Coordinates of C-alpha atoms and ligand atoms in Angstrom, one line a residue:
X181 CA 51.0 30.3 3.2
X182 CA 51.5 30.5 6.7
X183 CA 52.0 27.8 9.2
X184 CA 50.8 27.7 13.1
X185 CA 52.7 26.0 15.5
X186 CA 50.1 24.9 18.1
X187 CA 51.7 23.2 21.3
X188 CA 49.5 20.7 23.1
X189 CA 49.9 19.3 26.5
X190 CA 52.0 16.6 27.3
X191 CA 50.4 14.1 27.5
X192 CA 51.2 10.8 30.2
X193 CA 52.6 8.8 26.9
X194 CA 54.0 11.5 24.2
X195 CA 54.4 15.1 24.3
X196 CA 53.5 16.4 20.5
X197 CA 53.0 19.7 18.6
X198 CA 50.8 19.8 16.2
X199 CA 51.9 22.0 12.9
X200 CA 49.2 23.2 11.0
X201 CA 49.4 24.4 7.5
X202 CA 47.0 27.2 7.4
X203 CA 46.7 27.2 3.0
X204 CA 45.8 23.3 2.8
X205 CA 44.6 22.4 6.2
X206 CA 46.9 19.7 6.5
X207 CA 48.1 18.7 10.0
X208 CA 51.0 16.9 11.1
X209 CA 51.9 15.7 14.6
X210 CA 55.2 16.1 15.8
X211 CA 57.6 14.7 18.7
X212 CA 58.5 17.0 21.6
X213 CA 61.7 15.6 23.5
X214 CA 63.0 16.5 26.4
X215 CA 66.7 16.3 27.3
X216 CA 68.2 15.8 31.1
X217 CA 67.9 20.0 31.0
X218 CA 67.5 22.9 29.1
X219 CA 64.2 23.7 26.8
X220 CA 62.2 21.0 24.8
X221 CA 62.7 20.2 20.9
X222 CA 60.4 19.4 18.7
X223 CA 61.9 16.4 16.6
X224 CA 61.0 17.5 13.0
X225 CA 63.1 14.5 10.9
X226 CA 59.4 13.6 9.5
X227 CA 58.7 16.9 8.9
X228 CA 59.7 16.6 5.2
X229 CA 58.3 12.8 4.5
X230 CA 54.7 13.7 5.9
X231 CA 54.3 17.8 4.9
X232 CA 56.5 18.1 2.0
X233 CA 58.1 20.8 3.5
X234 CA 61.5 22.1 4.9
X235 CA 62.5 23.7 7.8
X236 CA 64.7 27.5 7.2
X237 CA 67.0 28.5 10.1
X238 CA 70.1 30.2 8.7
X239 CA 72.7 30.3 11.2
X240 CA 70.3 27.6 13.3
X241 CA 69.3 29.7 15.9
X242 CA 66.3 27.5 16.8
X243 CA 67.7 24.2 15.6
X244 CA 69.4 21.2 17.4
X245 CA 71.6 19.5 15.0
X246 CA 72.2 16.6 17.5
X247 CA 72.2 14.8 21.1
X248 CA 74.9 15.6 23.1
X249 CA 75.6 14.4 26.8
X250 CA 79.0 16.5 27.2
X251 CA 78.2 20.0 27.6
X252 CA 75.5 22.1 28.9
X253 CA 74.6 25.9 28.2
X254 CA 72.0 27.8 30.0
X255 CA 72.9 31.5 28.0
X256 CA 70.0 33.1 30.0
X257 CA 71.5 32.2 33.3
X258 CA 75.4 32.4 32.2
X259 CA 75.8 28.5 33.1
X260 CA 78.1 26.5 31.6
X261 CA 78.5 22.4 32.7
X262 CA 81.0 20.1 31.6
X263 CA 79.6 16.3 32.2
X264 CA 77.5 17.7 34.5
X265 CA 79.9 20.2 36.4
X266 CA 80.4 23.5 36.4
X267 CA 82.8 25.2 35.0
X268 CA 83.6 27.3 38.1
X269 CA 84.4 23.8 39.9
X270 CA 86.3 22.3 37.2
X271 CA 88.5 25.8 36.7
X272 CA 89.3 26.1 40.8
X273 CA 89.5 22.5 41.5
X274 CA 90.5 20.7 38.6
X275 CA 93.0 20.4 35.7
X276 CA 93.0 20.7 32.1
X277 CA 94.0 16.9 32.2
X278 CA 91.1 15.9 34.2
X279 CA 88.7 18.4 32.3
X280 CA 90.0 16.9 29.0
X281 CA 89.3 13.0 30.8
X282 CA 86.3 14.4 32.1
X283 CA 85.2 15.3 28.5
X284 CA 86.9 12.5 26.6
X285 CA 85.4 9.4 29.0
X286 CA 82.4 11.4 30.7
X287 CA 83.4 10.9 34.4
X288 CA 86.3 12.3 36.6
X289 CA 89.2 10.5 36.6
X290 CA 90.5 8.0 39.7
X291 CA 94.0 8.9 41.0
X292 CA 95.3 6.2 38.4
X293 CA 93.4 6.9 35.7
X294 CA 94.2 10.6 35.7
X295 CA 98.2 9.7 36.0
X296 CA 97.8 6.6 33.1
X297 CA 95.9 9.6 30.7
X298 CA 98.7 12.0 31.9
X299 CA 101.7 9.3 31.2
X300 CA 99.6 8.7 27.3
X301 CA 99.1 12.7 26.9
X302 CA 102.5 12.7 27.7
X303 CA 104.2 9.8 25.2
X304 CA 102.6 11.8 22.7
X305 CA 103.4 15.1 22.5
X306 CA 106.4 14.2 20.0
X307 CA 106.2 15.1 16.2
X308 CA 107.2 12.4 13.2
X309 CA 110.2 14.5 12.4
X310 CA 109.4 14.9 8.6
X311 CA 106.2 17.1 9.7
X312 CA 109.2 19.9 10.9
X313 CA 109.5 20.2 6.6
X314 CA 106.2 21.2 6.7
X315 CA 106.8 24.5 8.2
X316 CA 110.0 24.9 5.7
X317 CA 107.1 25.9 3.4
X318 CA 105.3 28.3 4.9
X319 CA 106.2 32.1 3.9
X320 CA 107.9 33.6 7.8
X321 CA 105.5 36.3 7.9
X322 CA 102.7 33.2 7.9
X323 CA 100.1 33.7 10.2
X324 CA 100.5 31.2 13.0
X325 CA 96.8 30.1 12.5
X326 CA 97.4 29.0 8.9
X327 CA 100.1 27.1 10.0
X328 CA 97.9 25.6 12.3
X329 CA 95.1 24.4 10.0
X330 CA 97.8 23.3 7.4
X331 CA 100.1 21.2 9.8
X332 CA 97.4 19.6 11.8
X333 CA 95.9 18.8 8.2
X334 CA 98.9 17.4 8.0
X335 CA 98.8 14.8 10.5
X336 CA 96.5 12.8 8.3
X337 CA 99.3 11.9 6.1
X338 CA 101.4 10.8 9.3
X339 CA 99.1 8.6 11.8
X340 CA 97.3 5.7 9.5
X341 CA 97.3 3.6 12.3
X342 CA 94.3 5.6 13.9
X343 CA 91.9 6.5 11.2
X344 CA 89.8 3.7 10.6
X345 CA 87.1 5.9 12.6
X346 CA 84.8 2.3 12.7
X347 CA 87.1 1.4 15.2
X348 CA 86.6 2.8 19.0
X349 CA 90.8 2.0 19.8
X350 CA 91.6 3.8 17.0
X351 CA 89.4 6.8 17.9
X352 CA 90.7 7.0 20.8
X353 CA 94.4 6.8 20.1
X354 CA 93.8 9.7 17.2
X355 CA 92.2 11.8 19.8
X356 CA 94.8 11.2 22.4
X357 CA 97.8 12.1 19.6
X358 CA 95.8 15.4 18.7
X359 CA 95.5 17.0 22.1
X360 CA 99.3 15.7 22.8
X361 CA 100.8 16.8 19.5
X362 CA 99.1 20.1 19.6
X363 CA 101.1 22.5 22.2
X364 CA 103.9 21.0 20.1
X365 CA 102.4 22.2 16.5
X366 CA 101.3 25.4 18.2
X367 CA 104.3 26.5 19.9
X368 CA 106.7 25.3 16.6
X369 CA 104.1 27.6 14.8
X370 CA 105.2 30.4 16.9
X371 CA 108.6 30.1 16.9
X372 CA 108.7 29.5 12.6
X373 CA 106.9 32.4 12.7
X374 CA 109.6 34.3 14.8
X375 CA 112.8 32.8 13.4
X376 CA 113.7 30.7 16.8
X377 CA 115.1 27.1 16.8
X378 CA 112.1 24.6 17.5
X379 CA 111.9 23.6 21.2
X380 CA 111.0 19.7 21.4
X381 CA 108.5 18.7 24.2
X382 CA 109.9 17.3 28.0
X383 CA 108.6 14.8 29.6
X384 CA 109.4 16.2 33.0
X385 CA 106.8 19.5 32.5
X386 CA 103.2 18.6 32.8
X387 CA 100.7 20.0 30.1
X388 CA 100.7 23.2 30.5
X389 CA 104.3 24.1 31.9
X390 CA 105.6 21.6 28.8
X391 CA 103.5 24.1 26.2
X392 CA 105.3 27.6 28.0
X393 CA 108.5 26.0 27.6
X394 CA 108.1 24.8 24.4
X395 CA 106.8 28.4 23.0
X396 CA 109.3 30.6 25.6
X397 CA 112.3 28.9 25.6
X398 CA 115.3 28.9 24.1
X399 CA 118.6 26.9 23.4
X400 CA 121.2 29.2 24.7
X401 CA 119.8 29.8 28.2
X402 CA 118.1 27.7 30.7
X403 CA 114.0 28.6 31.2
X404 CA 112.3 28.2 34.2
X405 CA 108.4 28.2 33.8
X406 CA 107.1 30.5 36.6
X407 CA 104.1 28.4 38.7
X408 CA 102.0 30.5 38.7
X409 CA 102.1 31.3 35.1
X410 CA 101.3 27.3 34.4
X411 CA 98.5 27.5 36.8
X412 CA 96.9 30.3 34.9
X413 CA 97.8 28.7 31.3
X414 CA 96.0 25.8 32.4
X415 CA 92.8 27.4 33.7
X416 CA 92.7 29.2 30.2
X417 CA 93.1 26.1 28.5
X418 CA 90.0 24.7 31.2
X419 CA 87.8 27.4 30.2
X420 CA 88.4 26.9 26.8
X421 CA 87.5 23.1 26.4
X422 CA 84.3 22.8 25.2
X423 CA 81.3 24.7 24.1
X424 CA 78.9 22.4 22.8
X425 CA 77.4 22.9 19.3
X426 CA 79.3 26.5 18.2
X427 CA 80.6 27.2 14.7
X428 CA 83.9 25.3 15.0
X429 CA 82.7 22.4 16.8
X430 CA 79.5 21.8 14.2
X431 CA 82.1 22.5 11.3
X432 CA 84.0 19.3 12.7
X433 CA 80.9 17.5 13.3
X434 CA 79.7 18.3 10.0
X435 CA 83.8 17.4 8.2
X436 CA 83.3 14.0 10.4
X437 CA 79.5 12.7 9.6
X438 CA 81.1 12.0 6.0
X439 CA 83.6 9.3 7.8
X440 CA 86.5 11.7 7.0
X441 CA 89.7 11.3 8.5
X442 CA 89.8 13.1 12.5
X443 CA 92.7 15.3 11.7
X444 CA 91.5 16.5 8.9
X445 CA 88.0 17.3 10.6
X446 CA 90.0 19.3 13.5
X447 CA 92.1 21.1 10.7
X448 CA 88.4 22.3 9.5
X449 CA 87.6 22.8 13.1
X450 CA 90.7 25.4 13.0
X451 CA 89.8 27.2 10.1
X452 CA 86.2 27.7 11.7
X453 CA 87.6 29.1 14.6
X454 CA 89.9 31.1 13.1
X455 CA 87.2 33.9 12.1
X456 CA 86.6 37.0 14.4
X457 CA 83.2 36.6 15.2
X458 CA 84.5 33.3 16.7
X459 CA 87.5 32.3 18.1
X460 CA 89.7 35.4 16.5
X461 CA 87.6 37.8 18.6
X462 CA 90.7 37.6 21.4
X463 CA 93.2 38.5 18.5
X464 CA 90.6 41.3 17.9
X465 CA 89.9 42.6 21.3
X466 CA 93.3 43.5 21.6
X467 CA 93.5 45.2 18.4
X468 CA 90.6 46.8 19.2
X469 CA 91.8 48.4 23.0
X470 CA 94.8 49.9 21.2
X471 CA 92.5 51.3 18.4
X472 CA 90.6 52.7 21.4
X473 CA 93.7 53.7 22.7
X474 CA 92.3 55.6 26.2
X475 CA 89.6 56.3 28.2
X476 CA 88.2 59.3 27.1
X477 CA 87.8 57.7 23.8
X478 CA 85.5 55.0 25.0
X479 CA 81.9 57.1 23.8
X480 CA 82.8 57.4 20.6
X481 CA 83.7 54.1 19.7
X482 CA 80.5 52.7 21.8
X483 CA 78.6 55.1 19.7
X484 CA 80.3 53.2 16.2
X485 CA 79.4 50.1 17.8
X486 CA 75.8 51.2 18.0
X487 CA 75.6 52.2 14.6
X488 CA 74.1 49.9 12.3
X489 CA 75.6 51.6 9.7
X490 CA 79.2 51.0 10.7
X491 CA 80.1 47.6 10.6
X492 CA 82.5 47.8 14.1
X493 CA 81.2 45.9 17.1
X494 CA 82.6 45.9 20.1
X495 CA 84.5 42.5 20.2
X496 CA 84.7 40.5 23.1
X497 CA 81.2 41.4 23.6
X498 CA 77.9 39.2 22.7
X499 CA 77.3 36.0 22.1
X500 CA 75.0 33.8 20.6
X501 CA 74.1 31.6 23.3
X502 CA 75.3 34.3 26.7
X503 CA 72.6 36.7 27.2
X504 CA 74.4 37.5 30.6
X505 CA 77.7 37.7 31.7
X506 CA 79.5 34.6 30.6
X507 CA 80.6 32.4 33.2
X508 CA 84.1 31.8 31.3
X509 CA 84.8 35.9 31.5
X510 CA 83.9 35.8 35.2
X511 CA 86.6 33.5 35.8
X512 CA 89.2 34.9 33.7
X513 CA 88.6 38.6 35.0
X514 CA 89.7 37.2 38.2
X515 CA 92.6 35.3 37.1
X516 CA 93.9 38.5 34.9
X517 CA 94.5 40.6 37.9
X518 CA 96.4 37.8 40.2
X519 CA 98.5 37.0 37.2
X520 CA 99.3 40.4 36.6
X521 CA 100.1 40.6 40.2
X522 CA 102.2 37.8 39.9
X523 CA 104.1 39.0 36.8
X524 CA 104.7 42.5 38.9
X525 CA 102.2 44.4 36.4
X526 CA 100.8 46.9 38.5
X527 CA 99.0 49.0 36.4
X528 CA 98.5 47.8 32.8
X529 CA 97.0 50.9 30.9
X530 CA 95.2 48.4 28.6
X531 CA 93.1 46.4 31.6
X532 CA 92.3 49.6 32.7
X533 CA 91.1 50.6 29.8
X534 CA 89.2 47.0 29.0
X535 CA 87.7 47.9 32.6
X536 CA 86.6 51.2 31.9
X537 CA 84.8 50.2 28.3
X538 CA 83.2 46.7 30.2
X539 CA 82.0 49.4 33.0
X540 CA 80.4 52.3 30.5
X541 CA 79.1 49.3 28.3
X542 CA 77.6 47.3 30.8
X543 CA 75.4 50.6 32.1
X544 CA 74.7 51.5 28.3
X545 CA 71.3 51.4 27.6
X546 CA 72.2 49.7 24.4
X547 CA 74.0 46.9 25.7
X548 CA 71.6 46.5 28.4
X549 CA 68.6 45.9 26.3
X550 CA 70.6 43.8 23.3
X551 CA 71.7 41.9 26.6
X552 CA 75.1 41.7 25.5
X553 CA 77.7 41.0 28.3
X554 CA 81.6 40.2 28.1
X555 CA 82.3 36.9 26.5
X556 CA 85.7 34.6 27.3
X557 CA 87.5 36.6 24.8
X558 CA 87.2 39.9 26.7
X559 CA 89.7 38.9 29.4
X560 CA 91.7 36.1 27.8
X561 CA 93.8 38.4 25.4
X562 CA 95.0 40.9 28.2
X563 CA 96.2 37.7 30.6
X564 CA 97.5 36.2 27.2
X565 CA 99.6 39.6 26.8
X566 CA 100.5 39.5 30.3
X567 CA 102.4 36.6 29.9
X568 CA 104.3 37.3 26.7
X569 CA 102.1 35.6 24.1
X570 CA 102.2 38.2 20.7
X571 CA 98.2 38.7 19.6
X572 CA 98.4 36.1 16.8
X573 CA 99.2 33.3 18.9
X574 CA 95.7 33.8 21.2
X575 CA 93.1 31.8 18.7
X576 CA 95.9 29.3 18.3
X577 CA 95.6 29.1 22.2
X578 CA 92.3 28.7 22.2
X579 CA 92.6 25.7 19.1
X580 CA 94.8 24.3 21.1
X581 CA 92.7 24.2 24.2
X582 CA 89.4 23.5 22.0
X583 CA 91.1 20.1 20.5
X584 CA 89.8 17.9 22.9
X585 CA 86.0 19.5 23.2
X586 CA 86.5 18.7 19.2
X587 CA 87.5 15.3 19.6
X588 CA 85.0 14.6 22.3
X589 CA 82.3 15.6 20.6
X590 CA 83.7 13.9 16.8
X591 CA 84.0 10.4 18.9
X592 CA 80.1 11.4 20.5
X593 CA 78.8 11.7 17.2
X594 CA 80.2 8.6 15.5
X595 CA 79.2 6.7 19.0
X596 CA 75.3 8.0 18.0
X597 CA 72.9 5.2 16.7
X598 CA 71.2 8.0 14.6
X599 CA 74.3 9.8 13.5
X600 CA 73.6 10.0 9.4
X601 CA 76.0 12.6 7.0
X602 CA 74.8 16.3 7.6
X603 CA 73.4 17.4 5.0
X604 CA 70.8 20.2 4.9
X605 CA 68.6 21.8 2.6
X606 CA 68.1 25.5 1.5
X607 CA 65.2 27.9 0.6
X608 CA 66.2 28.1 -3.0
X609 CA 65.8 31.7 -4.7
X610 CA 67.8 31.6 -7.8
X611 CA 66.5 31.2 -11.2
X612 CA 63.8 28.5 -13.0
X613 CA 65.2 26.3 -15.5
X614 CA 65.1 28.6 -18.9
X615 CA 66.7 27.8 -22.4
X616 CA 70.2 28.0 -22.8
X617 CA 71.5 31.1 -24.5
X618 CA 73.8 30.8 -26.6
X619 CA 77.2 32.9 -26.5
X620 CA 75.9 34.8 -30.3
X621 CA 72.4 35.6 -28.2
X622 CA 73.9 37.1 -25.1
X623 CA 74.6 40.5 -26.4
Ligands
CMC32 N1 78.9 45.1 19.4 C1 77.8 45.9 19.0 N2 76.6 45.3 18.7 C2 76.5 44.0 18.8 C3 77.5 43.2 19.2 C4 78.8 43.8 19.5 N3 79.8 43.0 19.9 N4 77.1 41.9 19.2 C5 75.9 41.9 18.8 N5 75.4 43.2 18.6 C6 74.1 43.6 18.2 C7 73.9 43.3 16.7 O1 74.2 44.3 15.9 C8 72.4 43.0 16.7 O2 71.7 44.2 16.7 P1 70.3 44.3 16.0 O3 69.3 43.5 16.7 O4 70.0 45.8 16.1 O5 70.5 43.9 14.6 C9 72.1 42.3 18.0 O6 73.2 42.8 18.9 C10 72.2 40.8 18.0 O7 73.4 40.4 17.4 P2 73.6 39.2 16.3 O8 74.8 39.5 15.5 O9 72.3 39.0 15.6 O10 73.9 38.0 17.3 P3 74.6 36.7 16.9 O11 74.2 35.7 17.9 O12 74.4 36.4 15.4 O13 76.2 37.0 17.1 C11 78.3 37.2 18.0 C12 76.9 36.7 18.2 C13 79.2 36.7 19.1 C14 78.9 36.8 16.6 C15 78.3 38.8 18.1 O14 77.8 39.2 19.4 C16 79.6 39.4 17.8 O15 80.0 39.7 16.7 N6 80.4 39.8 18.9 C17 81.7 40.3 18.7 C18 82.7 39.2 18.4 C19 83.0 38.3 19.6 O16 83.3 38.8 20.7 N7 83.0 37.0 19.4 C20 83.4 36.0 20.4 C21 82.2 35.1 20.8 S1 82.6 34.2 22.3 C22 83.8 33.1 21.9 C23 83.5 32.1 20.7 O17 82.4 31.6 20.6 O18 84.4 31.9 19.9

């Protein structure tokens, strides 16, 4: 049977497709929306009522799970909006604390709203103290991302006066907590995992100064968080924010559509993020420079990552969405040489070498023609290594930073008159229903 999707003009009242079934002639008429930007979709929720039939698009590359007014991609262009802005604007002129506002309420803050979110962000960033057993019971050698997803689990079994997700207070205040409490839960992560004291949060330090402190310092000597260090943490944390619908962000509005509790849905978030093809590709780009090791090794590992038979890619590379340079790496490529500059790294052997292997794979005919470009995980890792951070702590960073994007879009889709549980269906290919056999039979 084959189907034929026939698209007919839009007309002045609806736009429709018309989907033909080409082995019983049946029709059916389907919506075609159109969103404030970015292509057309046709709305197929009657699909299944009026043909019987289901949609198949494993790892959803032509489906829209949902309406979303927070961010906006255009992968063929390399633009990426927050609200409406670009993320350029919002990583030279803004801060993470607007950005996270920005997201969270959907316009820039005023003067006083941006220093009443601060002052809430701030009264926050405190853990119930019997969370610190918690990390008593993970093994040292735990990766810091594991702690992550356990711990901010966790924090389900603390905050019961913010989970009744019916009410829009109570969202809010469990969203606030999470993007407060989680430089806290990241950086005591870190220093569990390297046998330091715990470093409480100040109040003095804004966001991203207060996280730096947390994870760098120490009790035996004073710490002075270097400005332009902070500046650089919180443009990585900008950059980070949001990415619409991706893997960890659907996983949390999938966790969420159930009415579950929102730190347990960001705990699933975590674990999504956690793999390499997502937010573990910065943990693996930096693996994968020293594999590479230098220069003149460069051709033959571009020529394993053209081999379909060997399962290396290059990471930091591709995307789903980006199919041109993407906008985040711009940015960060630019901050990794002035922080290197301002941390007296003159010549870092392994930005040389990530230059050198962006270079040859940008002119490979390969690369060119699979359109695959540098993603934000190309450049994040090096400036992450820059400034002291070991490689397992970079997907926590970018957890950390995700949070409110998460939270943003959780709250979105509970706000959502047509939000129902996701559920979808599958192309089944196992077995018809056959007699049992019994265990004498089965030879
Ligand atoms: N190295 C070599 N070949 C690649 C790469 C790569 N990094 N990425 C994609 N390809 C090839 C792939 O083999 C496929 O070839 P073919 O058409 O011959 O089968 C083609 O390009 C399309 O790739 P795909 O796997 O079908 O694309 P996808 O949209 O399913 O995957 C991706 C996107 C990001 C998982 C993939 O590009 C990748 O694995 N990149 C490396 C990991 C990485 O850097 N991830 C971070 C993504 S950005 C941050 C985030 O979202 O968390």
């Amino acid at each position: 049977m084959a189907d034929k999707l026939s698209d007919s003009k839009p007309s002045k009242n609806a736009h429709t497709v018309t989907l033909t079934d080409n082995f019983t002639g049946k029709t059916c008429e389907l919506p075609v929306l159109k969103g404030s930007e970015g292509p057309m979709v046709i709305d197929v929720r009657r699909l299944y009522a009026e043909t019987g039939h289901f949609t198949y698009d494993p790892g959803f590359t032509s489906t829209g799970s949902c309406e979303s007014a927070i961010t906006y991609i255009d992968g063929d262009e390399g633009i990426l909006m927050h609200r409406g802005y670009s993320i350029e604007d919002l990583a030279a002129k803004s801060s993470f604390m607007e950005v996270c506002y920005l997201l969270l309420q959907g316009e820039l803050p005023t003067k006083k709203q941006r220093s009443a979110f601060e002052s809430t962000i701030t009264y926050h960033t405190m853990l119930h103290e019997q969370m610190l057993n918690l990390y008593r019971g993970f093994r040292r050698d735990s990766h810091p991302m594991a702690i992550m997803v356990g711990v901010v689990g966790a924090l389900s079994a603390f905050y019961h006066d913010s989970t009744d997700i019916s009410d829009p207070r109570q969202r809010m205040i469990a969203s606030h907590r999470l993007i407060a409490k989680m430089p806290t839960i990241a950086a005591m992560a870190y220093k569990y995992s390297i046998g330091q004291p715990f470093v409480y949060p100040r109040n003095d330090l804004n966001y991203a100064e207060n996280f730096l402190y947390m994870i760098f310092a120490v009790p035996c000597e004073e710490f002075i968080v270097r400005p332009a260090v902070a500046r650089a943490m919180d443009r990585i944390f900008i950059l980070h924010a949001d990415h619409e619908q991706n893997a960890s962000t659907s996983t949390v509005r999938i966790a969420g559509s159930s009415g579950a509790n929102p730190f347990a849905c960001i705990a699933a978030g975590i674990a999504s993020l956690w793999g390499p093809a997502h937010g573990g590709a910065n943990e693996a780009v930096l693996q994968m420079l020293h594999e590479i090791g230098s220069k003149d090794k460069i051709p033959e590992f571009l020529k394993r990552a053209k081999d379909r038979n060997d399962p290396f890619r290059l990471m930091g590379f591709g995307h789903r969405v980006y199919k041109n340079y993407d906008p985040r790496a711009a940015v960060l490529r630019e901050s990794c040489h002035e922080v290197l500059e301002d941390l007296g790294v003159r010549d870092d052997p392994l930005l040389d070498l990530a230059m050198e292997l962006e270079r040859i794979a940008l002119e490979d005919p390969y690369f060119v023609e699979k359109k695959l470009f540098p993603n934000v995980d190309f450049y994040s890792g090096i400036i992450l290594k820059a400034m002291g951070f070991p490689t397992s702590m970079f997907t926590v960073l970018f957890a950390l930073a995700r949070t409110v994007g998460w939270v943003a879009q959780w709250q979105e889709m509970i706000e959502d008159p047509n939000h129902r549980i996701s559920r979808p269906r599958q192309l089944y290919t196992g077995p018809s229903k056959r007699p049992f056999v019994p265990m004498a039979k089965r030879g």
